[in-house]
Each structure stands twice: as C-alpha cells, then as structure tokens.
Coordinates of C-alpha atoms and ligand atoms in Angstrom, one line a residue:
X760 CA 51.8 -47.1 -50.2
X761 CA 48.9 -49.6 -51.7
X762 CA 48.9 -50.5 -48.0
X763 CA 48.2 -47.4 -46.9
X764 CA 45.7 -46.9 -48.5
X765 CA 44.0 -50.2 -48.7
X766 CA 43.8 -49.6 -44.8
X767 CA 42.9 -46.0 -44.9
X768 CA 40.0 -47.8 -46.8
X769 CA 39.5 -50.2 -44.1
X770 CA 39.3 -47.4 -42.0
X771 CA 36.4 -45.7 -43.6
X772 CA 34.6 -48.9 -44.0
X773 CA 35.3 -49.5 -39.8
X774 CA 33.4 -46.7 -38.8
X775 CA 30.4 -46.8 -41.3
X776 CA 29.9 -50.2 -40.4
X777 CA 30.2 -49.8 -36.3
X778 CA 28.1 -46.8 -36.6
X779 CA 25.7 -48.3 -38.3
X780 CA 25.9 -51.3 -35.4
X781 CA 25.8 -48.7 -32.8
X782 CA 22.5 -47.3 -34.7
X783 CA 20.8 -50.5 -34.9
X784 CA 21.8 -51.6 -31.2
X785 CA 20.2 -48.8 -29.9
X786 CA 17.4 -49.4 -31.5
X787 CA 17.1 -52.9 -29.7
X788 CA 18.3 -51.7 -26.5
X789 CA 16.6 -48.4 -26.5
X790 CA 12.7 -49.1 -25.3
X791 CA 11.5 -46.2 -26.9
X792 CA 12.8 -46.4 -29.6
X793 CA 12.5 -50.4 -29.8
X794 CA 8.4 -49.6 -29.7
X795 CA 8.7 -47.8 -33.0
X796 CA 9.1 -50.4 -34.7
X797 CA 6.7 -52.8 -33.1
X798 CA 6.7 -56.2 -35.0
X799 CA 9.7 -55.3 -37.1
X800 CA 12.1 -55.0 -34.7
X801 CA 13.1 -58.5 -35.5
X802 CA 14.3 -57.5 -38.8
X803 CA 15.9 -54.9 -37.2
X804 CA 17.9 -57.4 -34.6
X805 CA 18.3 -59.6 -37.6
X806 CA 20.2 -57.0 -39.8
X807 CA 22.2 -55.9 -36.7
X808 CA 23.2 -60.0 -36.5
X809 CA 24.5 -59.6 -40.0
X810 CA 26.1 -56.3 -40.0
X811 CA 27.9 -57.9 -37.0
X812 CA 29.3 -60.5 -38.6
X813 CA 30.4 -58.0 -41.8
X814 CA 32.2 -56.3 -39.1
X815 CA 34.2 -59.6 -37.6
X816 CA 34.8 -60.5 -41.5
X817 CA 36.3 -56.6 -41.2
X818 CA 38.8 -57.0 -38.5
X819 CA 39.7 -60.8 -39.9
X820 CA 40.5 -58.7 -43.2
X821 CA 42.8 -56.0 -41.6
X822 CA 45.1 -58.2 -39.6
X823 CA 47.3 -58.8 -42.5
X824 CA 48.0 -55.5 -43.5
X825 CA 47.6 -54.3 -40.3
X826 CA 50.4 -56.0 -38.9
X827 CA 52.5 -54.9 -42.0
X828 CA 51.6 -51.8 -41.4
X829 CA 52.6 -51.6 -37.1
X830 CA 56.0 -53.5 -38.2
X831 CA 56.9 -50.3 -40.2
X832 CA 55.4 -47.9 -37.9
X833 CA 56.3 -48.6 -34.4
X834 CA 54.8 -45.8 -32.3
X835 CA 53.4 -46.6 -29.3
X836 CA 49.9 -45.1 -30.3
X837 CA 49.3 -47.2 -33.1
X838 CA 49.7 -49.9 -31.7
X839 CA 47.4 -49.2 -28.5
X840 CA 44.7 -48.4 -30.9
X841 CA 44.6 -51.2 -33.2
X842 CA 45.1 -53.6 -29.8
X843 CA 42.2 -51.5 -28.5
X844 CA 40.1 -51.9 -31.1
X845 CA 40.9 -55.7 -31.6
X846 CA 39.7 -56.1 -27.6
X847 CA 36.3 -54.3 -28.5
X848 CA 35.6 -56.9 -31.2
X849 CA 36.6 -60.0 -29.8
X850 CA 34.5 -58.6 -26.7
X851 CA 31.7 -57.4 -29.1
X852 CA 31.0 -60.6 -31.4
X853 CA 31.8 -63.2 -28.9
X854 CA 29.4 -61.7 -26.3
X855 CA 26.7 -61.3 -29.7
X856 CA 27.3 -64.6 -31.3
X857 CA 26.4 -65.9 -27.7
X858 CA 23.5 -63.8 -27.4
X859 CA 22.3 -64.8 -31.0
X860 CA 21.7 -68.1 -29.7
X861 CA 19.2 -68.0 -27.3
X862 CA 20.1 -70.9 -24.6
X863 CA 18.7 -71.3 -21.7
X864 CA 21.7 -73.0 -20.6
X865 CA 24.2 -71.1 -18.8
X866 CA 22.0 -68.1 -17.3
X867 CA 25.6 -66.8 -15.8
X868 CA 27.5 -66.7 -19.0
X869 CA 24.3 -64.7 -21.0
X870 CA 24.4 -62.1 -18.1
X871 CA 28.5 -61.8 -18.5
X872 CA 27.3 -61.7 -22.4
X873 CA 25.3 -58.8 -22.2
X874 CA 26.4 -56.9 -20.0
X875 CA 30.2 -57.0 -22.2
X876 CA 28.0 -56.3 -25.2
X877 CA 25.9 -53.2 -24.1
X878 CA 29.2 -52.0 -21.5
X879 CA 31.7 -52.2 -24.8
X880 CA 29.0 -50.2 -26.7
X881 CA 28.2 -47.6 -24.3
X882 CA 31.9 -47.2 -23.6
X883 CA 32.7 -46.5 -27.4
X884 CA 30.0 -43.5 -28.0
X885 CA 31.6 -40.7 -26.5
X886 CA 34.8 -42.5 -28.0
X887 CA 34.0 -42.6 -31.4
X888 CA 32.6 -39.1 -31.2
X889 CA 36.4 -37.8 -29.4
X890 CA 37.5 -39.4 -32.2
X891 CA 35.7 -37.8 -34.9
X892 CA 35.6 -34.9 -33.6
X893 CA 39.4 -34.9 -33.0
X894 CA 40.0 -36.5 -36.8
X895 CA 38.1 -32.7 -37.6
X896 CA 39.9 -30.4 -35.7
X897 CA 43.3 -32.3 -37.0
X898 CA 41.9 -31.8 -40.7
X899 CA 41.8 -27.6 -39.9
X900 CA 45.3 -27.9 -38.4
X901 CA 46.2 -29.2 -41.7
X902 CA 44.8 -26.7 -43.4
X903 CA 46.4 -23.8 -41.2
X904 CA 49.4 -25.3 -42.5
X905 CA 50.5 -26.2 -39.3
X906 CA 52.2 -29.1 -40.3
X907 CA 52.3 -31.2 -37.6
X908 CA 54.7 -34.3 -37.6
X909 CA 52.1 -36.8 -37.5
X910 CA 50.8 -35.7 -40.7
X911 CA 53.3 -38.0 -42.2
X912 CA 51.5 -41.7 -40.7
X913 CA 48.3 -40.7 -41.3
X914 CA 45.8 -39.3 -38.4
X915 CA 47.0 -39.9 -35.0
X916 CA 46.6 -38.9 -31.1
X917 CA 49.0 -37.5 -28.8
X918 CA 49.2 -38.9 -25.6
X919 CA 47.0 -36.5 -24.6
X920 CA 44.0 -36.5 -26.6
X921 CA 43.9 -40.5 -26.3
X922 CA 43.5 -40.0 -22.7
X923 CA 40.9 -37.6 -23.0
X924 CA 39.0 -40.0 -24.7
X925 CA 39.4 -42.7 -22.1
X926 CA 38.6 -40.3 -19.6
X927 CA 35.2 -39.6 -22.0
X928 CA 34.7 -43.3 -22.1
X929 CA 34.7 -43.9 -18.5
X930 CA 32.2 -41.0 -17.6
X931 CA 29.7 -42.1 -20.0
X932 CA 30.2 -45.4 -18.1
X933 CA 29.3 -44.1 -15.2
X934 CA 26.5 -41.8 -16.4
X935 CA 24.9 -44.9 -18.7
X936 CA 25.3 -46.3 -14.8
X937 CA 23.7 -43.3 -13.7
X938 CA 20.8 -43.8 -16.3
X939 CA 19.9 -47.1 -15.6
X940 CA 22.4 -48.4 -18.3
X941 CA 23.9 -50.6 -15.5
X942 CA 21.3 -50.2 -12.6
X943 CA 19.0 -47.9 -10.6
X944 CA 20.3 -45.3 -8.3
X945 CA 18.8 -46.8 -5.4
X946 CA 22.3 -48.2 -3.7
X947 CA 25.3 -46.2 -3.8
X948 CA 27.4 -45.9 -7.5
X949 CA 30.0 -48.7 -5.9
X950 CA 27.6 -51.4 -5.5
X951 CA 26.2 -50.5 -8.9
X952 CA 29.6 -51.9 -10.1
X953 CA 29.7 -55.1 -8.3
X954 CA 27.8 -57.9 -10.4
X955 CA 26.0 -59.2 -7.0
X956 CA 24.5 -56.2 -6.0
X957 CA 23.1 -54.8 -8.9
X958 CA 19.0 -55.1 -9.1
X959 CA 18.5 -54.7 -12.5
X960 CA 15.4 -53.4 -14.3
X961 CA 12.8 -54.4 -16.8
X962 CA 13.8 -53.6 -20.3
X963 CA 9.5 -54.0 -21.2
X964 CA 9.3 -55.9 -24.2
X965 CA 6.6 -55.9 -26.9
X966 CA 6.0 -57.3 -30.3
X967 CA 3.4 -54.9 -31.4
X968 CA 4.0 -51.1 -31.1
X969 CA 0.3 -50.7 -29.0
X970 CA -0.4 -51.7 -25.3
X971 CA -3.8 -53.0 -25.4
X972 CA -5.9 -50.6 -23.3
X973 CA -7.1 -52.0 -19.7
X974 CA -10.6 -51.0 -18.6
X975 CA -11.5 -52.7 -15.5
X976 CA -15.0 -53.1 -16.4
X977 CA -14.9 -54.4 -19.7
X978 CA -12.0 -56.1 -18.9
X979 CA -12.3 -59.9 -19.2
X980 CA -10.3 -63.4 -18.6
X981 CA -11.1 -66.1 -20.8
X982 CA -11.1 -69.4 -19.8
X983 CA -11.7 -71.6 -22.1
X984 CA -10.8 -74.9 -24.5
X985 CA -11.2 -78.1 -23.1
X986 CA -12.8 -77.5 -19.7
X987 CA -16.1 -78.5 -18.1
X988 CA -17.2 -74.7 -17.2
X989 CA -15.9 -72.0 -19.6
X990 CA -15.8 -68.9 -17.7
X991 CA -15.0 -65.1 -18.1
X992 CA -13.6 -63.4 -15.1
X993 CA -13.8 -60.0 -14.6
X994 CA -11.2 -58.1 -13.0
X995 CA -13.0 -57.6 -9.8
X996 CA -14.0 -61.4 -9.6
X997 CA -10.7 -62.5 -10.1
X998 CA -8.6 -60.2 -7.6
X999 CA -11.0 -61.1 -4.7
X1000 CA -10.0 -64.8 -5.2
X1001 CA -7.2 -65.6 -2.5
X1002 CA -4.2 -63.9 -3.8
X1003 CA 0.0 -65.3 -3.2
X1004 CA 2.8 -62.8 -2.6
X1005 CA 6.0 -64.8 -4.7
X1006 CA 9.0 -62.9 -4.1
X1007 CA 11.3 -64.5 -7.4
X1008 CA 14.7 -63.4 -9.5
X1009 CA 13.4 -61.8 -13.5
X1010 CA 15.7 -63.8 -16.6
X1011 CA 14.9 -62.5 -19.8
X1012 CA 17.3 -65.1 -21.8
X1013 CA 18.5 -62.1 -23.4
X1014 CA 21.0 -61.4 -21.0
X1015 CA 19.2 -59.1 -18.1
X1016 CA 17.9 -60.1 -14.8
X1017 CA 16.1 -58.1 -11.7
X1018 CA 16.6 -59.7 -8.6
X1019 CA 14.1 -59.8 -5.5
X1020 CA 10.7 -59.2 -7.9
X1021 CA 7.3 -59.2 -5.7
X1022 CA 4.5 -60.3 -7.0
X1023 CA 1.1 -60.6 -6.1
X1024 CA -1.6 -62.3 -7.8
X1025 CA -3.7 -65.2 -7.8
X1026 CA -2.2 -69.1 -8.2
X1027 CA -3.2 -70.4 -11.3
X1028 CA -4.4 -73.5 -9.7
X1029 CA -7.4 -71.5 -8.2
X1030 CA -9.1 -71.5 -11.6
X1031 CA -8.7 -75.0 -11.8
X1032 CA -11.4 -76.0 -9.5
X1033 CA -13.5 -73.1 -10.9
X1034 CA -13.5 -74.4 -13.8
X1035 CA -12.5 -78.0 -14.0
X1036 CA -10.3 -78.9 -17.0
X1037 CA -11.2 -82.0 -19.1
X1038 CA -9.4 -85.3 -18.5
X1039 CA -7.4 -84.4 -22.1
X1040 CA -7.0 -80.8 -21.7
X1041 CA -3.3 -81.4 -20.6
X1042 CA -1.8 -78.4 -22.2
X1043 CA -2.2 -74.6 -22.0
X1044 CA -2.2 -72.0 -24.2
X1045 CA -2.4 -68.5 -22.9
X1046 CA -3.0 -65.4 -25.4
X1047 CA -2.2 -61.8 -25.2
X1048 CA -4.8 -59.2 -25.6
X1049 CA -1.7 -57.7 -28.1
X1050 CA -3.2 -60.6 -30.4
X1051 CA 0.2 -61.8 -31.4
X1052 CA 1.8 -63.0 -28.3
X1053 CA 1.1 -66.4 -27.4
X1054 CA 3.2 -69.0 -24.9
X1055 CA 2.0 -72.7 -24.5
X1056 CA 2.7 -74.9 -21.3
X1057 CA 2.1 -78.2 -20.2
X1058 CA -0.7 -78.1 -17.3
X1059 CA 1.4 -80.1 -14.9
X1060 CA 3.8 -77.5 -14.9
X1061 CA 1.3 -74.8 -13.9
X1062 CA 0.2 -76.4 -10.9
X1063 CA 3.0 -75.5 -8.7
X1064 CA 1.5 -72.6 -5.6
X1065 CA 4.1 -69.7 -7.1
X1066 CA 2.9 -70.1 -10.6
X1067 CA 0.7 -66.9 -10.5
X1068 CA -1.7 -64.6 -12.9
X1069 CA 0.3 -61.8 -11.1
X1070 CA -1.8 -58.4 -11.0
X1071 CA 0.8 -56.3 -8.8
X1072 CA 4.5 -55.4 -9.0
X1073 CA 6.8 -54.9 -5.9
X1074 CA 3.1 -53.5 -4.2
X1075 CA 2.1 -51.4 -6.8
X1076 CA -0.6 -52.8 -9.7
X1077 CA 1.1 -53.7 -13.0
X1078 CA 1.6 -50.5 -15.2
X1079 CA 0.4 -50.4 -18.7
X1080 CA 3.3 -51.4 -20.2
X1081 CA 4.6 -54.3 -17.4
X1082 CA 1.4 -56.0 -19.0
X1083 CA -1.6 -54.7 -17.0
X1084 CA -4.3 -55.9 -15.9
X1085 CA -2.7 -59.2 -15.7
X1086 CA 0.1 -61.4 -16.6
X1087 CA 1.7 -65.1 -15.5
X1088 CA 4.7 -65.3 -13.4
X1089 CA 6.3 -68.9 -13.3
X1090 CA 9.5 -68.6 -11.1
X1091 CA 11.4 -70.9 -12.5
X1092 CA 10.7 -70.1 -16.2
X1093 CA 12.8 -67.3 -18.0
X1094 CA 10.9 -63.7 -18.8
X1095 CA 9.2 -65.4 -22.6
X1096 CA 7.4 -67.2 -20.8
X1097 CA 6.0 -64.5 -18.6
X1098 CA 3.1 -63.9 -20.8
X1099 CA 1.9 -59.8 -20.5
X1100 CA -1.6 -58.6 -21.3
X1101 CA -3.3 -62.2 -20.4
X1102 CA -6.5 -62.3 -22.0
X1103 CA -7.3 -65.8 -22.5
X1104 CA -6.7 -69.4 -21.5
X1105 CA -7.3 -72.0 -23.0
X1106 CA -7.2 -75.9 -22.3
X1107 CA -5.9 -77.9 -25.1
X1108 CA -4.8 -81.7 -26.3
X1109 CA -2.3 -80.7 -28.0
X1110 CA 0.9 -78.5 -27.5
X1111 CA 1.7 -75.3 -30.4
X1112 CA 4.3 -73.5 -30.0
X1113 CA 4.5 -69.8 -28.6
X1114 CA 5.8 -66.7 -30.1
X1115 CA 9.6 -67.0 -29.9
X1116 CA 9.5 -71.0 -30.2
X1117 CA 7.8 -70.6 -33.2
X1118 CA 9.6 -67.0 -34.5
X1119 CA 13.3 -68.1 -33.1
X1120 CA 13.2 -71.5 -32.0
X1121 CA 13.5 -70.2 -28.2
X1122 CA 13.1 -73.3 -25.7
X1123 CA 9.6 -75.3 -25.3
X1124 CA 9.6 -74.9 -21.4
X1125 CA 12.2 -72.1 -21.1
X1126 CA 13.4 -73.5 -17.9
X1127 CA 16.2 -71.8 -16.2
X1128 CA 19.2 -73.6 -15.7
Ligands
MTE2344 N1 2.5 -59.9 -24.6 C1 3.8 -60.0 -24.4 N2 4.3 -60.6 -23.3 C2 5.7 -60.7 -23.2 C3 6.5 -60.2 -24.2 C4 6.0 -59.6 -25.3 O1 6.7 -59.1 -26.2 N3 4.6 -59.5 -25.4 N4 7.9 -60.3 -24.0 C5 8.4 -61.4 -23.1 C6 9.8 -61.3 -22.8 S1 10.8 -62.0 -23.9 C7 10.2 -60.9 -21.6 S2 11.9 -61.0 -21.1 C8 9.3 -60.2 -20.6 C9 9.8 -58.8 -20.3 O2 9.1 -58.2 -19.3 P1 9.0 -56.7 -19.3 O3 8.4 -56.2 -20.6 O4 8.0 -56.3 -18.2 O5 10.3 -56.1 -19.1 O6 8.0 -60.2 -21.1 C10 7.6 -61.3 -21.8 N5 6.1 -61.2 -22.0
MO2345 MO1 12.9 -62.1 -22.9

C-alpha cells in the first residue's frame, strides 16, 4: 500500500516535471516563441538542462518500487507503459546530455541526437494529452459508479485506448513532418522519412529579440582595426564587387543541418586588397549590427575563395531575419560561426573570443568534423 502510493506520487511528480520540459523545449525549439525571450533564452535552455536531469534522477528513483510494483501486478499494460516510458527517457537524456555538450566532433551522432530528442517530444504531445484526457473521462466513470475492474490497480488503458494514443502519436508525427518539424514539403512525405533525403531548414537564431533594421543607404560595412585603408562600404559598393556562387551543406552544432545552401556574395579576400591589412593584423573580429554577436577568426582561415560576405540565399537576397543585408558563410565552419547582420570588421593582433566561445565555451574555429 506505501508503494502505491509512493508511486502514485511519482506519478504526479512525472508529469509536472515532463510538462514543464515539454514547455521549456518549446520554447527553445519554437522560433517565435524563442524571440521572446531574446538574450534570456539561455536561462531558459539552462533551466530546461536542469529540469532534465531532475527528471533522469525521477526515473532512477522509480525503478525500485516500480519493479515491485509490475512483480505484483502482471498485466500486460503496465508493463508496456512503464517499458514505454523508460525508452522515452533513456532516448530523451542521452540524446540531451549529448546535445548539452556542444562538440564539434561527431556532426552524425548530434544530427541522430536531435532529431531523437525533438521526434520523442513531438511524439509524446498528443500522447500525454490522450492520456490526460483519458485519466478525465475514467475519473467521471468512477463517479457514475460504473465500477470498472481496473479501478482496483489504479488508472489504466484498455487495449484500445492505448492504441488510440499510438495512433495520436504517429499522426502528430507526420503532421510535425508536415509542418516542417522534420522537413519541407517539397519531396514526397516518404523521402521526408529517410535521413538522406531530408533538406532541412534554418531554425534563425538570435540572441537579442530585435533584427537590426537594413536600409540600403545608410547601410554601412566597417572595415577597420589594423589595416592600411579603413574603409566603409556601402551596400551598393560592395555588391558590384565580383561576387561567388558557393553551393555548401548548413551545421548548426545544435543538431540541424540543410543540405545544398546557395550562396552568393562577395569572397572575403576581395576586401583584402582594398584595404590592405597590416603585417600584425592576423586575426579577425567581425560584429553584428545586433551589438552582441561577435565571432573571431584567424585571417589565414578567411582566405580560402568560398569564404563569402554572402548577400543572397538559394537566389533570393537574405531576409531580415537570415541576417540581411549581409552575413559570412565559411563552408567548412558550423552555423556559430556564420556571423548574421555583419556590420563591422575589424583587423586585430590578438584573438577574443566570440559569443558562444565566451557564453558556452563552443569551439575556437568551430570546424566540422
Ligand atoms: N548575429 C547573429 N548571428 C548568428 C547567430 C545569432 O544568434 N546572432 N546565431 C548563429 C548560429 S548558432 C547559427 S546555427 C546560425 C543560424 O542561422 P539562421 O538563423 O539563419 O538559421 O546563425 C549564426 N549567426
Ligand atoms: Mo548554431
């Protein structure tokens, strides 16, 4: 009996703390709502970190009396429900815990990682809410004094209503699928499913809540630092310089990819000549017009002809929120370092440290490997 109800506590705890998850991983994954919370949102994916590991401390609690509990009890249902629920966590915090580290080894494993992590989540929505709602309408069967027989273990499904909720599960899979959750409609659903085919899209990524505006003629490029001609470009200046078409796969090292991006823009060794860097200025720092967002590079890793200051997006200009009017594509380097809103560059002797190097210790060079 102290079993019982230690677990019906358990229970209770279970689904405050996964809803609160599910709340809090929306608001990562979510763009919209991500932007609401500009600069915070790193509290926000710190606090989902922690609540996350609350929940694995959770499910570490509950084996014990769990496993009393199925010994006593041996329907089928039980079982398949704890089991269930057991596969969602282990697939839950080992895909996070990978995710928490941001490695830019491995750029196979994150991709597994996150696509476990936000396919496990968006299969659970509609299944929580089956569940609850289910959980309800047993509670006014009780109280018709219907008895039913299962009123003697404690809530359970028949056969039926668990595969209703598998069935729910399934179609929000494919809707999420439908909405971009997995991919865009472009191909037909079955290729959506298949790893290889799937394009991907950009999640857009800020840390401040406002997209600095773009006017194209007040709209300037600094160049700057240790270099023999500081210069500003304007927008019209710099787009009639020879431009480069680089057609180049997107890693955020967050998990998501889109294959086959084309970009157009100019190669940032153009400037070079235009402006002529100083014999010490052998690092760069570039700077967001957001004011905040800075990423840092070592000059001899610029130089390469598909490193661009990329202006257009598969043939259309960059939209407000892809970073317009300008931002750097390095092929080889994962999305951080693919710095949006460009505003200024600036030659340096020394190398700082960029946003997420210094905010979460993310990679120097963010190579992809
Ligand atoms: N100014 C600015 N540039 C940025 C970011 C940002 O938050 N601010 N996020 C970076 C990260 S981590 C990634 S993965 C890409 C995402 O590109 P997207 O926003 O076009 O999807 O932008 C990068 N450039
Ligand atoms: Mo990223």
């Amino acid at each position: 009996m102290k079993n019982r109800r230690f677990l019906a506590a358990l229970h209770g705890i279970h689904a405050a703390v996964l809803s609160v998850l599910l709340a809090t991983g929306a608001c990562l994954y979510v763009p919209a709502l991500r932007s609401l919370f500009g600069e915070s949102i790193r509290q926000v994916r710190s606090a989902h970190i922690a609540i996350g590991l609350c929940y694995l401390l959770l499910l570490a609690i509950a084996v014990v009396p769990l496993v009393q509990h199925l010994r006593r009890d041996r329907r089928w249902t039980k079982a398949f429900h704890v089991c269930l629920q057991y596969l969602l966590g282990a697939g839950w915090v080992a895909s996070g815990i990978y995710l928490w580290v941001n490695h830019t080894e491995y750029l196979r494993l994150r991709q597994l990682a996150s696509l476990v992590h936000d396919g496990l989540s968006l299969f659970i929505i509609p299944w929580a809410m089956g569940h609850i709602a289910l959980w309800y309408v047993g509670k006014i069967r009780q109280r018709g004094a219907v008895r039913h027989s299962r009123d003697r273990g404690g809530p359970l499904f028949t056969r039926r209503e668990v595969l209703i909720l598998f069935a729910g599960g399934f179609i929000a899979l494919l809707a999420g699928g439908l909405l971009r959750w997995f991919r865009p409609l472009t191909d037909s659903t079955l290729a959506s499913l298949d790893t290889g085919k799937r394009r991907g899209y950009f999640r857009i990524y800020s840390v401040t809540s406002e997209i600095p505006p773009f006017d194209s003629n007040e709209w300037r490029l600094t160049v700057d630092g240790l270099v023999e001609r500081k210069r500003d470009f304007t927008f019209a200046e710099l787009t009639s310089l020879p431009s480069q078409l680089v057609v180049s796969d997107f890693h955020c090292v967050t998990g998501w990819s889109v294959t086959q991006v084309k970009w157009k823009g100019v190669p940032f060794s153009s400037l070079l000549e235009l402006v002529n860097p100083e014999a010490a200025g052998t690092y760069v720092k570039m700077h967001s017009a957001d004011r905040l967002y800075t990423e840092t590079y070592e000059l001899s890793q610029l130089l390469q002809q598909n490193v661009l200051l990329a202006y257009e997006l598969d043939d259309k200009p960059l939209l407000p929120q892809q970073g317009a009017p300008l931002r750097l594509v390095h092929p080889d380097m994962y999305g951080y370092k693919s710095i949006k809103w460009l505003s200024r560059i600036e030659f340096t002797q020394q190398r700082g440290l960029g946003y997420w190097e210094e905010k979460e210790g993310y990679d120097l060079n963010g190579y992809i490997a």
